[in-house]
Phi, psi and omega in degrees: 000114154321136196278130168332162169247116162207145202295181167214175198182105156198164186246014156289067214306328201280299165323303208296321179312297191290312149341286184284350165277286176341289190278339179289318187266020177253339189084038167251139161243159193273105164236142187304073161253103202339292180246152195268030127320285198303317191252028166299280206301328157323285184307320183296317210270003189185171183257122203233137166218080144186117141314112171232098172276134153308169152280332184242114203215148195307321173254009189199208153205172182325291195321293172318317195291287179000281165321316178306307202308305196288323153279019209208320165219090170243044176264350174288176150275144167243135172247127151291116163246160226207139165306144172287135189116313222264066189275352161307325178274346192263290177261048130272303173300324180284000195267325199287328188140002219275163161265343154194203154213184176197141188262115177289126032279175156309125180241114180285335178288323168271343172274330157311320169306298186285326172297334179278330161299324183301337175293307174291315160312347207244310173326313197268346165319291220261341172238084175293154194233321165268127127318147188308318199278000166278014209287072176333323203282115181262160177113154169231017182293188194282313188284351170276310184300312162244046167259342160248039146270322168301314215278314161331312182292310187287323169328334191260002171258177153246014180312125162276143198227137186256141187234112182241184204153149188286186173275151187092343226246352186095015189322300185289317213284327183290323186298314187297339195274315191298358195233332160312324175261008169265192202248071106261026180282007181244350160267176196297160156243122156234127189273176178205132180275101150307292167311008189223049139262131159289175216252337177275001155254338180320350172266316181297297195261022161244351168244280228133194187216156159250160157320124154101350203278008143200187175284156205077355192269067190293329187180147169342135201210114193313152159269201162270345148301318180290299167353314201256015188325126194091351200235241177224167167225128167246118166284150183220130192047071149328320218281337197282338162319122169305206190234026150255339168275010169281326198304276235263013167277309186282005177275330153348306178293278174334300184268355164095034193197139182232139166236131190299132187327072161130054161188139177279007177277135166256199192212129180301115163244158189201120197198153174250121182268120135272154199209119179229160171186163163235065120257178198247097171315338173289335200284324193292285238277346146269027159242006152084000175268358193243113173271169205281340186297324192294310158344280185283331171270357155283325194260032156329301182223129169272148157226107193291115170302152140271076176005125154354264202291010160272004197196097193270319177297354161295341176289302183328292179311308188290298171348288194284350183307304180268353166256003140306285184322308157305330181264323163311280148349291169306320197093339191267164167279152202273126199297161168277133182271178166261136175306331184282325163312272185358290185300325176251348171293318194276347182260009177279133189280009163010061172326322181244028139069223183276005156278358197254312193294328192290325178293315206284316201281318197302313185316308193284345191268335189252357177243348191275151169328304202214148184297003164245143177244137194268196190277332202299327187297324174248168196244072189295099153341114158296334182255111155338204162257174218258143181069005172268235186252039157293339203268282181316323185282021180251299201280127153263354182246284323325346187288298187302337188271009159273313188311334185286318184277333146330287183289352162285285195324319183264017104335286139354281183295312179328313171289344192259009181212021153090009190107321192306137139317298168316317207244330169280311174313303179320272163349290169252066194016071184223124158321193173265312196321304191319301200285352173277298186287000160249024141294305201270000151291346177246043156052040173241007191255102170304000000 
């Protein structure tokens, strides 16, 4: 069996040295390029599989080599090495496509991790190990088919990814499919609920502790960086960490190394962070609760679920999907739906999306009767989502439902200015004229 190939790309005699000393005692072997002329032709001439591009060359930059890669081979892995400081250029080249990057100086120790995921990535390319049929991600719609051409692509970086999305929509299951199908598929996945840590252990339980270093601290004790070593860490509801574990998460990040509660040593870690939450992180980070350095260095790349009622044809399909599963379980045969269930299952606007579909069918699967389940059978949320038609499925009047909202408002102000008339008509940019004739239609004029 031939020893790998992998290109190097720098205008650096001392880097190109070291590099190739490095991947040679690894059992790689090497070929050189100065300039990106030089490593154009290289690539059109041979098949390489690995890349390592400088950002900066004499007739270019990195960034071009990426590019060339993703069209042209894009089964190679490409690493951006990047001036130290240069996290703008570093996540540019992975948005760009690159697998990772690594900084100079060079950390032969952080440069060996990555040629060896790279490697491993290109392993499970030529020999896959999941089948279709492990696939968590249900659906053939069109918004399924390509959140898994997304999820296939990202899976082969090492870009950290915000995964958003409503509650329920499958946020961790896209996470588990991206990291079963990269080359950390053999390492640990540890998801982590950000919201369900107090907020005085969140230090204890994402870097560890030493024995003594508070109370209750019986012995040494691993965080969830060391836990996922090697592996992926899925933050899960991000947005709920305070803005004192945001400080020291995202330096956590930056240096690639966390230090455990009661030693000043830190300890190098190497994990792939994924981060989901369904609030809308931009919304957080301009009411001042997200911070924007953390913010942008989590959201390398986003990638959006799609919500239940965007992708309709999947209910039926998922639907009998999770009533097999149940009756297997159970021992029994698997119930029949009635078309009209069917028929009020596919027009529900399902606010908690496939976690929701999954309680109403176990609910409807444990109550029915009989080997068919009818519409009498499941239990449908009455109230939509919020800004859609809930506000209609109230009002029997419209005349009354404005007046309701009127008669809040001009209350409202009233109460906030003391009563003044005058000064409320102001608030709510209303003459005095106005604001007297819609108090006494609405019975608000003493």
């Amino acid at each position: 069996m031939n020893n790998p190939l992998a290109l190097i790309i720098d205008d650096e005699p001392d880097i190109l040295e070291l590099l190739d000393m490095t991947l040679g005692r690894m059992n790689i072997s090497t070929r050189s390029a100065t300039s990106l002329g030089q490593a154009l032709e290289l690539l059109n001439q041979q098949h390489f599989d690995l890349c390592l591009t400088d950002m900066r060359l004499p007739d270019g930059d990195g960034l071009s080599v990426v590019r060339h890669i993703q069209q042209h081979c894009p089964n190679t892995p490409v690493a951006m090495i990047t001036a130290y400081g240069s996290l703008d250029t570093a996540i540019t080249a992975l948005k760009s496509g690159a697998f990772d990057f690594v900084t100079k100086p060079v950390d032969l120790q952080r440069l060996r991790e990555l040629v060896n995921g790279a490697l491993r990535l290109n392993q499970r390319q030529e020999a896959p190990l999941i089948e279709e049929s492990d696939d968590p991600i249900q659906g053939s719609s069109p918004p399924i088919q390509q959140l898994r051409r997304q999820i296939a692509k990202l899976a082969r970086s090492e870009a950290p990814l915000y995964i958003s999305g409503e509650s329920g929509s499958g946020k961790e299951l896209v996470a588990r499919r991206i990291h079963a199908l990269g080359p950390r598929a053999c390492h640990p996945f540890v998801p982590v609920n950000c919201g369900a840590i107090p907020s005085e252990l969140m230090e204890s339980e994402f870097f560890g502790h030493r024995k003594g270093s508070f109370t209750g601290a019986v012995a040494d004790k691993p965080g969830l960086f060391q836990a996922a070593s090697g592996g992926t860490l899925f933050l899960d509801e991000v947005a709920d960490l305070p803005l004192a574990m945001q400080v020291k998460l995202l330096r956590a990040i930056q240096e690639k190394a966390v230090r455990p509660v009661g030693t000043q040593q830190e300890q190098p870690v190497n994990v792939r962070l994924l981060c989901a939450t369904h609030k809308d992180l931009a919304v957080e980070v301009a009411e001042g609760r997200f911070r924007q350095d953390l913010f942008y260095r989590i959201n390398v790349i986003e990638l959006c679920v799609p919500p239940l009622r965007e992708r309709r044809e999947d209910i039926a399909p998922m639907a009998r999907r999770i009533l097999t599963q149940l009756a297997q379980r159970a021992g029994v045969e698997v119930p029949h739906i009635d078309p009209a269930c069917m028929e009020r299952l596919s027009n529900y606007r399902f606010p908690g999306n496939v976690r929701e579909l999954e309680n109403i069918l176990e609910r409807a699967f444990t109550l029915c009767e009989g080997d068919t389940i009818m519409a009498s059978d499941i239990q449908l949320n009455a109230s939509p989502l919020p800004g859609e038609d809930s506000a209609l499925r109230q009002i029997d009047s419209l005349e009354d439902f404005l007046d309701d909202i009127e008669r809040k408002a001009l209350t409202q102000a009233l109460e906030e200015t003391r009563w003044n008339k005058t000064a409320a008509a102001r608030r709510l940019g209303l003459t005095f004229r106005s604001m007297r004739y819609r108090l006494k239609k609405l019975g608000l004029e003493d």
